[in-house]
mmCIF file of C-alpha atoms and ligand atoms in Angstrom:
data_model
loop_
_atom_site.group_PDB
_atom_site.id
_atom_site.type_symbol
_atom_site.label_atom_id
_atom_site.label_comp_id
_atom_site.label_asym_id
_atom_site.label_seq_id
_atom_site.Cartn_x
_atom_site.Cartn_y
_atom_site.Cartn_z
ATOM 1 C CA MET A 965 100.975 66.484 107.602
ATOM 2 C CA LYS A 966 104.446 68.040 107.655
ATOM 3 C CA ALA A 967 104.444 71.850 107.725
ATOM 4 C CA VAL A 968 106.560 74.817 108.755
ATOM 5 C CA ARG A 969 104.522 76.916 111.173
ATOM 6 C CA ILE A 970 105.144 79.944 113.350
ATOM 7 C CA HIS A 971 103.619 80.201 116.824
ATOM 8 C CA ALA A 972 104.588 83.863 117.366
ATOM 9 C CA TYR A 973 106.110 86.735 115.409
ATOM 10 C CA GLY A 974 109.900 86.797 115.461
ATOM 11 C CA GLY A 975 113.208 86.053 113.746
ATOM 12 C CA GLN A 976 114.105 83.014 111.651
ATOM 13 C CA GLU A 977 114.127 80.899 114.841
ATOM 14 C CA VAL A 978 110.302 80.942 115.006
ATOM 15 C CA LEU A 979 110.090 78.856 111.795
ATOM 16 C CA THR A 980 109.171 75.398 113.129
ATOM 17 C CA LEU A 981 109.020 72.199 111.068
ATOM 18 C CA GLU A 982 106.378 70.016 112.752
ATOM 19 C CA ASP A 983 103.273 67.894 112.334
ATOM 20 C CA ALA A 984 100.165 69.982 111.660
ATOM 21 C CA PRO A 985 96.530 68.986 111.171
ATOM 22 C CA MET A 986 95.378 68.347 107.597
ATOM 23 C CA PRO A 987 93.526 71.390 106.214
ATOM 24 C CA GLN A 988 89.769 70.852 105.978
ATOM 25 C CA PRO A 989 88.586 72.074 102.561
ATOM 26 C CA GLY A 990 85.375 74.114 102.523
ATOM 27 C CA GLU A 991 82.597 73.690 99.977
ATOM 28 C CA LYS A 992 84.330 75.859 97.336
ATOM 29 C CA ASP A 993 87.868 74.741 98.199
ATOM 30 C CA VAL A 994 90.247 72.404 96.471
ATOM 31 C CA LEU A 995 92.698 70.433 98.616
ATOM 32 C CA VAL A 996 96.100 70.631 96.896
ATOM 33 C CA ARG A 997 99.013 68.282 97.552
ATOM 34 C CA VAL A 998 101.876 70.759 97.426
ATOM 35 C CA VAL A 999 104.835 69.774 95.244
ATOM 36 C CA ALA A 1000 106.655 73.090 95.561
ATOM 37 C CA SER A 1001 106.233 76.440 97.232
ATOM 38 C CA ALA A 1002 108.201 79.681 96.914
ATOM 39 C CA ILE A 1003 109.511 82.353 99.261
ATOM 40 C CA ASN A 1004 108.529 86.014 98.897
ATOM 41 C CA PRO A 1005 109.664 89.006 100.978
ATOM 42 C CA VAL A 1006 106.106 89.247 102.360
ATOM 43 C CA ASP A 1007 106.702 85.890 104.113
ATOM 44 C CA TRP A 1008 109.483 87.219 106.368
ATOM 45 C CA LYS A 1009 107.767 90.607 106.723
ATOM 46 C CA ILE A 1010 104.725 88.764 108.136
ATOM 47 C CA ARG A 1011 106.941 86.402 110.193
ATOM 48 C CA ALA A 1012 108.672 89.391 111.804
ATOM 49 C CA GLY A 1013 105.330 91.080 112.607
ATOM 50 C CA TYR A 1014 105.958 94.089 110.336
ATOM 51 C CA LEU A 1015 102.486 93.749 108.775
ATOM 52 C CA LYS A 1016 100.502 92.825 111.886
ATOM 53 C CA ASP A 1017 98.337 95.955 111.865
ATOM 54 C CA MET A 1018 97.348 95.391 108.250
ATOM 55 C CA LEU A 1019 97.000 91.589 108.269
ATOM 56 C CA PRO A 1020 95.517 90.190 111.480
ATOM 57 C CA TYR A 1021 96.653 86.593 112.080
ATOM 58 C CA SER A 1022 96.147 84.060 114.820
ATOM 59 C CA PHE A 1023 98.733 81.367 115.595
ATOM 60 C CA PRO A 1024 99.920 78.840 114.671
ATOM 61 C CA LEU A 1025 100.277 80.141 111.117
ATOM 62 C CA ILE A 1026 101.658 78.489 107.979
ATOM 63 C CA LEU A 1027 103.486 81.047 105.803
ATOM 64 C CA GLY A 1028 104.085 80.887 102.044
ATOM 65 C CA TRP A 1029 101.604 82.143 99.457
ATOM 66 C CA ASP A 1030 102.957 80.632 96.228
ATOM 67 C CA ILE A 1031 102.303 76.994 95.420
ATOM 68 C CA SER A 1032 102.264 74.445 92.643
ATOM 69 C CA GLY A 1033 100.850 70.971 93.149
ATOM 70 C CA VAL A 1034 98.201 68.390 92.359
ATOM 71 C CA ILE A 1035 94.557 68.438 93.421
ATOM 72 C CA GLU A 1036 93.918 65.704 95.953
ATOM 73 C CA ALA A 1037 90.227 66.337 96.689
ATOM 74 C CA VAL A 1038 87.533 68.925 95.985
ATOM 75 C CA GLY A 1039 84.728 70.440 98.073
ATOM 76 C CA SER A 1040 81.105 69.663 97.187
ATOM 77 C CA GLY A 1041 80.612 73.041 95.451
ATOM 78 C CA VAL A 1042 83.750 72.947 93.280
ATOM 79 C CA THR A 1043 82.986 73.062 89.551
ATOM 80 C CA LYS A 1044 86.264 74.000 87.822
ATOM 81 C CA PHE A 1045 88.737 71.339 88.980
ATOM 82 C CA LYS A 1046 88.986 67.629 89.707
ATOM 83 C CA PRO A 1047 91.397 65.408 91.596
ATOM 84 C CA GLY A 1048 94.618 64.912 89.629
ATOM 85 C CA ASP A 1049 94.669 68.386 88.038
ATOM 86 C CA ALA A 1050 98.104 70.049 88.158
ATOM 87 C CA VAL A 1051 97.527 73.586 89.432
ATOM 88 C CA TYR A 1052 99.309 76.650 90.748
ATOM 89 C CA SER A 1053 98.122 79.516 92.920
ATOM 90 C CA ARG A 1054 98.798 82.627 94.917
ATOM 91 C CA PRO A 1055 96.227 81.816 97.595
ATOM 92 C CA ASN A 1056 94.437 84.159 100.009
ATOM 93 C CA ILE A 1057 97.106 85.621 102.286
ATOM 94 C CA LEU A 1058 94.718 85.640 105.271
ATOM 95 C CA ARG A 1059 94.564 81.829 105.326
ATOM 96 C CA ASP A 1060 97.310 79.277 106.016
ATOM 97 C CA GLY A 1061 99.940 79.213 103.263
ATOM 98 C CA GLY A 1062 101.980 76.641 101.401
ATOM 99 C CA TYR A 1063 105.010 75.668 103.504
ATOM 100 C CA ALA A 1064 103.116 72.407 103.980
ATOM 101 C CA GLU A 1065 102.315 69.096 102.338
ATOM 102 C CA PHE A 1066 98.692 70.142 101.755
ATOM 103 C CA ILE A 1067 96.762 73.400 101.448
ATOM 104 C CA ALA A 1068 93.049 74.220 101.052
ATOM 105 C CA ILE A 1069 92.404 76.990 98.490
ATOM 106 C CA ASP A 1070 89.223 78.554 97.083
ATOM 107 C CA GLU A 1071 88.869 77.226 93.534
ATOM 108 C CA ASN A 1072 88.631 80.810 92.240
ATOM 109 C CA GLU A 1073 92.242 81.405 93.339
ATOM 110 C CA VAL A 1074 93.627 78.416 91.413
ATOM 111 C CA ALA A 1075 94.631 77.948 87.755
ATOM 112 C CA LEU A 1076 96.038 75.064 85.730
ATOM 113 C CA LYS A 1077 99.832 75.256 85.955
ATOM 114 C CA PRO A 1078 101.920 75.937 82.833
ATOM 115 C CA LYS A 1079 102.397 72.610 81.048
ATOM 116 C CA THR A 1080 105.974 73.140 79.869
ATOM 117 C CA ILE A 1081 107.691 73.753 83.224
ATOM 118 C CA THR A 1082 108.171 71.804 86.449
ATOM 119 C CA HIS A 1083 106.148 72.359 89.623
ATOM 120 C CA ALA A 1084 109.230 73.965 91.164
ATOM 121 C CA SER A 1085 109.383 76.565 88.405
ATOM 122 C CA ALA A 1086 105.603 77.018 88.415
ATOM 123 C CA ALA A 1087 105.585 77.648 92.178
ATOM 124 C CA SER A 1088 107.924 80.606 91.613
ATOM 125 C CA LEU A 1089 105.466 82.435 89.374
ATOM 126 C CA PRO A 1090 102.089 83.288 90.933
ATOM 127 C CA LEU A 1091 102.815 86.044 93.466
ATOM 128 C CA ALA A 1092 105.574 87.793 91.505
ATOM 129 C CA GLY A 1093 103.773 87.252 88.197
ATOM 130 C CA ILE A 1094 100.449 88.674 89.402
ATOM 131 C CA THR A 1095 102.410 91.626 90.808
ATOM 132 C CA ALA A 1096 104.151 92.323 87.504
ATOM 133 C CA TRP A 1097 100.830 91.998 85.637
ATOM 134 C CA ASP A 1098 98.847 94.190 88.051
ATOM 135 C CA VAL A 1099 101.458 96.946 87.872
ATOM 136 C CA LEU A 1100 102.236 96.913 84.157
ATOM 137 C CA VAL A 1101 98.990 95.779 82.564
ATOM 138 C CA LYS A 1102 96.147 96.688 84.932
ATOM 139 C CA THR A 1103 97.551 99.835 86.555
ATOM 140 C CA ALA A 1104 99.913 101.334 83.954
ATOM 141 C CA ALA A 1105 98.061 99.987 80.863
ATOM 142 C CA ILE A 1106 101.366 99.153 79.144
ATOM 143 C CA LYS A 1107 101.382 99.160 75.342
ATOM 144 C CA ALA A 1108 103.858 98.553 72.530
ATOM 145 C CA GLY A 1109 106.480 101.281 72.299
ATOM 146 C CA ASP A 1110 106.134 102.439 75.932
ATOM 147 C CA ARG A 1111 109.418 103.257 77.667
ATOM 148 C CA VAL A 1112 109.513 101.462 81.011
ATOM 149 C CA LEU A 1113 112.016 101.673 83.884
ATOM 150 C CA ILE A 1114 111.983 98.585 86.111
ATOM 151 C CA HIS A 1115 113.914 98.738 89.378
ATOM 152 C CA ALA A 1116 115.619 95.528 90.534
ATOM 153 C CA GLY A 1117 115.406 93.703 87.207
ATOM 154 C CA SER A 1118 117.148 90.735 88.861
ATOM 155 C CA GLY A 1119 114.600 90.382 91.695
ATOM 156 C CA GLY A 1120 111.721 87.939 91.903
ATOM 157 C CA VAL A 1121 109.233 90.549 90.671
ATOM 158 C CA GLY A 1122 111.634 92.464 88.415
ATOM 159 C CA SER A 1123 112.872 89.398 86.509
ATOM 160 C CA LEU A 1124 109.287 88.681 85.433
ATOM 161 C CA ALA A 1125 108.381 92.346 84.918
ATOM 162 C CA VAL A 1126 111.248 92.828 82.440
ATOM 163 C CA GLN A 1127 110.059 89.841 80.396
ATOM 164 C CA LEU A 1128 106.387 90.826 80.603
ATOM 165 C CA ALA A 1129 107.106 94.393 79.476
ATOM 166 C CA LYS A 1130 109.109 93.023 76.531
ATOM 167 C CA ALA A 1131 106.254 90.640 75.687
ATOM 168 C CA PHE A 1132 104.000 93.728 75.422
ATOM 169 C CA GLY A 1133 106.481 95.375 73.028
ATOM 170 C CA ALA A 1134 107.880 97.974 75.439
ATOM 171 C CA HIS A 1135 111.379 99.473 75.495
ATOM 172 C CA VAL A 1136 112.764 98.303 78.851
ATOM 173 C CA VAL A 1137 115.398 99.908 81.052
ATOM 174 C CA ALA A 1138 116.217 97.989 84.247
ATOM 175 C CA THR A 1139 118.456 98.556 87.255
ATOM 176 C CA THR A 1140 120.583 95.925 88.955
ATOM 177 C CA SER A 1141 124.083 95.546 90.432
ATOM 178 C CA THR A 1142 127.211 94.646 88.468
ATOM 179 C CA LYS A 1143 127.049 90.880 89.043
ATOM 180 C CA ASN A 1144 123.495 90.612 87.679
ATOM 181 C CA ILE A 1145 123.919 92.648 84.478
ATOM 182 C CA PRO A 1146 124.275 89.529 82.245
ATOM 183 C CA LEU A 1147 121.122 87.998 83.784
ATOM 184 C CA VAL A 1148 119.008 91.116 83.245
ATOM 185 C CA LYS A 1149 120.274 91.504 79.673
ATOM 186 C CA SER A 1150 119.359 87.859 79.024
ATOM 187 C CA LEU A 1151 115.770 88.660 80.067
ATOM 188 C CA GLY A 1152 115.545 91.088 77.142
ATOM 189 C CA ALA A 1153 116.176 94.471 78.807
ATOM 190 C CA ASP A 1154 117.205 97.049 76.195
ATOM 191 C CA GLN A 1155 119.346 98.996 78.675
ATOM 192 C CA VAL A 1156 120.705 97.873 82.049
ATOM 193 C CA ILE A 1157 121.811 100.413 84.645
ATOM 194 C CA ASP A 1158 124.321 99.281 87.278
ATOM 195 C CA TYR A 1159 122.986 101.100 90.320
ATOM 196 C CA ARG A 1160 126.309 100.691 92.099
ATOM 197 C CA THR A 1161 128.219 102.739 89.511
ATOM 198 C CA GLN A 1162 125.544 104.951 87.910
ATOM 199 C CA GLU A 1163 122.810 107.251 89.240
ATOM 200 C CA PHE A 1164 119.807 106.065 87.239
ATOM 201 C CA ASP A 1165 118.040 109.432 87.520
ATOM 202 C CA HIS A 1166 121.004 111.099 85.790
ATOM 203 C CA VAL A 1167 120.779 108.874 82.725
ATOM 204 C CA VAL A 1168 117.176 107.650 82.410
ATOM 205 C CA HIS A 1169 114.575 110.224 81.337
ATOM 206 C CA GLY A 1170 111.245 110.395 79.521
ATOM 207 C CA MET A 1171 109.819 107.109 80.810
ATOM 208 C CA ASP A 1172 106.114 106.353 80.377
ATOM 209 C CA ILE A 1173 106.173 103.948 83.320
ATOM 210 C CA VAL A 1174 108.428 103.465 86.344
ATOM 211 C CA PHE A 1175 107.981 100.230 88.318
ATOM 212 C CA ASP A 1176 109.226 100.780 91.886
ATOM 213 C CA THR A 1177 110.177 97.600 93.764
ATOM 214 C CA ILE A 1178 112.527 99.357 96.199
ATOM 215 C CA GLY A 1179 110.818 102.432 97.740
ATOM 216 C CA GLY A 1180 112.565 105.150 99.780
ATOM 217 C CA GLU A 1181 115.224 107.166 97.969
ATOM 218 C CA VAL A 1182 114.855 105.090 94.791
ATOM 219 C CA GLN A 1183 111.177 106.058 94.604
ATOM 220 C CA GLU A 1184 111.977 109.719 95.293
ATOM 221 C CA LYS A 1185 114.572 109.852 92.511
ATOM 222 C CA SER A 1186 112.291 108.014 90.093
ATOM 223 C CA TRP A 1187 110.104 111.080 89.446
ATOM 224 C CA ALA A 1188 113.012 112.597 87.492
ATOM 225 C CA SER A 1189 112.974 109.625 85.092
ATOM 226 C CA LEU A 1190 109.274 109.992 84.180
ATOM 227 C CA LYS A 1191 107.918 111.998 81.294
ATOM 228 C CA GLU A 1192 105.055 114.444 81.896
ATOM 229 C CA GLY A 1193 101.870 112.388 82.202
ATOM 230 C CA GLY A 1194 103.843 109.217 82.989
ATOM 231 C CA ILE A 1195 103.040 106.889 85.886
ATOM 232 C CA LEU A 1196 105.140 105.682 88.821
ATOM 233 C CA VAL A 1197 103.722 102.486 90.290
ATOM 234 C CA SER A 1198 105.123 101.175 93.570
ATOM 235 C CA VAL A 1199 104.592 97.847 95.291
ATOM 236 C CA VAL A 1200 106.544 98.996 98.358
ATOM 237 C CA SER A 1201 105.104 102.337 99.512
ATOM 238 C CA PRO A 1202 102.379 104.653 98.154
ATOM 239 C CA PRO A 1203 103.861 107.543 96.134
ATOM 240 C CA ALA A 1204 102.866 110.951 97.568
ATOM 241 C CA ALA A 1205 100.102 112.695 95.583
ATOM 242 C CA GLU A 1206 101.820 116.085 95.905
ATOM 243 C CA LYS A 1207 105.071 114.684 94.431
ATOM 244 C CA ALA A 1208 103.124 113.279 91.488
ATOM 245 C CA ALA A 1209 101.414 116.639 90.946
ATOM 246 C CA ALA A 1210 104.727 118.517 91.200
ATOM 247 C CA HIS A 1211 106.108 116.352 88.367
ATOM 248 C CA SER A 1212 102.887 116.499 86.289
ATOM 249 C CA ALA A 1213 102.801 112.716 86.603
ATOM 250 C CA ARG A 1214 100.666 110.041 88.247
ATOM 251 C CA GLY A 1215 101.513 107.790 91.174
ATOM 252 C CA ALA A 1216 99.893 104.500 92.211
ATOM 253 C CA PHE A 1217 100.362 101.776 94.818
ATOM 254 C CA VAL A 1218 99.521 98.123 94.209
ATOM 255 C CA PHE A 1219 98.938 95.401 96.818
ATOM 256 C CA ILE A 1220 98.010 92.243 94.972
ATOM 257 C CA GLN A 1221 95.138 89.831 95.520
ATOM 258 C CA PRO A 1222 94.690 86.253 94.268
ATOM 259 C CA ASP A 1223 93.873 86.271 90.547
ATOM 260 C CA ALA A 1224 93.287 83.025 88.658
ATOM 261 C CA ALA A 1225 92.556 84.843 85.364
ATOM 262 C CA VAL A 1226 96.011 86.436 85.420
ATOM 263 C CA LEU A 1227 97.587 83.067 86.299
ATOM 264 C CA THR A 1228 95.961 81.618 83.181
ATOM 265 C CA GLU A 1229 97.403 84.486 81.062
ATOM 266 C CA LEU A 1230 100.857 83.936 82.611
ATOM 267 C CA ALA A 1231 100.707 80.173 81.987
ATOM 268 C CA ALA A 1232 99.978 80.868 78.307
ATOM 269 C CA LEU A 1233 102.953 83.246 78.069
ATOM 270 C CA VAL A 1234 105.213 80.654 79.714
ATOM 271 C CA ASP A 1235 104.001 77.853 77.448
ATOM 272 C CA ALA A 1236 104.519 80.141 74.423
ATOM 273 C CA GLY A 1237 108.141 80.658 75.504
ATOM 274 C CA LYS A 1238 107.681 84.391 76.188
ATOM 275 C CA ILE A 1239 108.380 84.233 79.939
ATOM 276 C CA ARG A 1240 110.721 81.922 81.829
ATOM 277 C CA PRO A 1241 110.931 81.724 85.598
ATOM 278 C CA ILE A 1242 114.323 82.661 87.006
ATOM 279 C CA ILE A 1243 115.266 80.529 90.001
ATOM 280 C CA ALA A 1244 117.917 81.866 92.375
ATOM 281 C CA ALA A 1245 118.010 78.875 94.722
ATOM 282 C CA GLU A 1246 116.089 75.730 95.663
ATOM 283 C CA PHE A 1247 115.721 74.315 99.186
ATOM 284 C CA ALA A 1248 114.058 71.407 100.954
ATOM 285 C CA LEU A 1249 111.319 72.328 103.459
ATOM 286 C CA GLU A 1250 113.769 71.351 106.213
ATOM 287 C CA ASP A 1251 116.048 74.195 105.060
ATOM 288 C CA ILE A 1252 113.419 76.896 105.481
ATOM 289 C CA VAL A 1253 115.720 79.026 107.670
ATOM 290 C CA LYS A 1254 118.347 79.174 104.902
ATOM 291 C CA ALA A 1255 115.625 80.075 102.411
ATOM 292 C CA HIS A 1256 114.364 82.958 104.586
ATOM 293 C CA ALA A 1257 117.937 84.137 105.189
ATOM 294 C CA LEU A 1258 118.565 84.372 101.445
ATOM 295 C CA SER A 1259 115.327 86.299 100.845
ATOM 296 C CA GLU A 1260 116.041 88.656 103.744
ATOM 297 C CA SER A 1261 119.527 89.356 102.370
ATOM 298 C CA GLY A 1262 117.865 91.246 99.493
ATOM 299 C CA ARG A 1263 120.401 89.707 97.100
ATOM 300 C CA ALA A 1264 118.466 86.817 95.530
ATOM 301 C CA ASP A 1265 118.740 86.824 91.735
ATOM 302 C CA GLY A 1266 115.316 85.445 90.846
ATOM 303 C CA LYS A 1267 112.976 83.346 92.962
ATOM 304 C CA ILE A 1268 113.632 81.041 95.897
ATOM 305 C CA VAL A 1269 111.845 77.692 95.664
ATOM 306 C CA LEU A 1270 110.975 75.132 98.352
ATOM 307 C CA HIS A 1271 110.668 71.473 97.327
ATOM 308 C CA ILE A 1272 107.943 69.815 99.398
ATOM 309 C CA GLY A 1273 106.319 66.773 97.776
ATOM 310 C CA LYS A 1274 106.852 64.323 94.931
ATOM 311 C CA PRO A 1275 105.963 65.687 91.441
HETATM 312 N N1 NAP B 1473 102.555 95.235 97.138
HETATM 313 C C1 NAP B 1473 102.576 93.980 96.660
HETATM 314 O O1 NAP B 1473 101.528 93.383 96.363
HETATM 315 C C2 NAP B 1473 103.916 93.302 96.480
HETATM 316 C C3 NAP B 1473 103.977 92.122 95.719
HETATM 317 C C4 NAP B 1473 105.246 91.545 95.508
HETATM 318 C C5 NAP B 1473 106.394 92.121 96.067
HETATM 319 N N2 NAP B 1473 106.264 93.254 96.824
HETATM 320 C C6 NAP B 1473 107.470 93.885 97.407
HETATM 321 O O2 NAP B 1473 108.338 94.252 96.340
HETATM 322 C C7 NAP B 1473 109.682 94.199 96.789
HETATM 323 C C8 NAP B 1473 110.494 93.366 95.792
HETATM 324 O O3 NAP B 1473 110.055 92.007 95.849
HETATM 325 P P1 NAP B 1473 110.925 90.855 95.159
HETATM 326 O O4 NAP B 1473 110.248 89.571 95.451
HETATM 327 O O5 NAP B 1473 111.251 91.216 93.765
HETATM 328 O O6 NAP B 1473 112.273 90.963 96.049
HETATM 329 P P2 NAP B 1473 113.636 90.195 95.896
HETATM 330 O O7 NAP B 1473 113.540 89.141 94.839
HETATM 331 O O8 NAP B 1473 114.073 89.773 97.253
HETATM 332 O O9 NAP B 1473 114.645 91.339 95.391
HETATM 333 C C9 NAP B 1473 116.006 91.070 95.393
HETATM 334 C C10 NAP B 1473 116.658 91.797 94.221
HETATM 335 O O10 NAP B 1473 116.634 93.222 94.466
HETATM 336 C C11 NAP B 1473 117.787 93.766 93.847
HETATM 337 N N3 NAP B 1473 118.075 95.064 94.466
HETATM 338 C C12 NAP B 1473 118.257 95.316 95.779
HETATM 339 N N4 NAP B 1473 118.481 96.649 95.958
HETATM 340 C C13 NAP B 1473 118.413 97.221 94.738
HETATM 341 C C14 NAP B 1473 118.535 98.566 94.262
HETATM 342 N N5 NAP B 1473 118.788 99.587 95.090
HETATM 343 N N6 NAP B 1473 118.381 98.800 92.939
HETATM 344 C C15 NAP B 1473 118.130 97.791 92.076
HETATM 345 N N7 NAP B 1473 118.022 96.487 92.461
HETATM 346 C C16 NAP B 1473 118.156 96.222 93.785
HETATM 347 C C17 NAP B 1473 118.851 92.723 94.098
HETATM 348 O O11 NAP B 1473 119.807 92.807 93.069
HETATM 349 P P3 NAP B 1473 121.365 92.996 93.458
HETATM 350 O O12 NAP B 1473 121.752 91.808 94.301
HETATM 351 O O13 NAP B 1473 121.986 93.026 92.097
HETATM 352 O O14 NAP B 1473 121.442 94.284 94.226
HETATM 353 C C18 NAP B 1473 118.093 91.399 94.046
HETATM 354 O O15 NAP B 1473 118.229 90.739 92.805
HETATM 355 C C19 NAP B 1473 109.637 93.628 98.214
HETATM 356 O O16 NAP B 1473 109.688 94.695 99.134
HETATM 357 C C20 NAP B 1473 108.274 92.944 98.274
HETATM 358 O O17 NAP B 1473 107.757 92.837 99.592
HETATM 359 C C21 NAP B 1473 105.059 93.845 97.042
#
């Protein structure tokens, strides 16, 4: 099969389009013919070797842990799916990913894709959507009326988090740069802060929840925006316990895992018209280097999709 693999950690030049062996599905695996995949920052962080102490890989490795496609075959122990099912997944990050024509995935990491959107749009949802859900719903226990600050409302994660928080009835404040203000407003944000012209910590106070997708100085300044007893949840770096205590607040770090139950919830929200994927750019598998370059620029407004197979 055709796949983009890496044979060593490195820059964009290690991304190699080549023939790779077909994945061999295990007893509990489904073999998915990939129609579309998506890029996430974790892809180039892994490619560059930044996460090698945390995630031990051997080479060659297929990156890309967001897919939408059609089940081609199932292992002997699979009970939930059958060939022909249209599915989407954020598969186990320790196995080969989805920059490939086929991928083997444990059936417990797969859900039926939303019916009302294309495979390309569906492929953009799993990783960012599970992240938004884990932070807002599972970790921060968001509820109607909560005041939520979401950093990078135009990013892959942020563009879904804004919509999810609105779907839960929250009051949403989001940061972005000048060019993306109309996009973030269109997602339903009640207030949009242009981080290039305004210091968010000077104008945003009393938040129940802060969702940190940036880390560093942005995380440090975020404590000032929380109310007493509020929670700062980061997906970039663990907030320091002493900082949380000093602000009479809570801090948490989330690193997501595959979650088919959440994918089913997200598919229902999409099919009910409450969440729409925001696509920044679409590429063919052959253009993987351009796709990584856009993600690494940190400027993508929404998700970056890779078209791989026929729908
Ligand atoms: N721990 C986990 O499980 C987990 C899961 C998912 C993601 N993550 C991490 O979360 C981070 C965000 O992921 P992502 O996929 O959303 O990234 P992304 O889509 O690449 O983010 C790009 C967006 O960030 C915005 N941005 C950049 N600097 C900003 C700032 N200072 N303030 C506000 N917005 C800013 C950009 O808007 P402008 O162009 O307008 O500046 C752009 O729209 C990454 O570091 C990723 O690795 C972690």
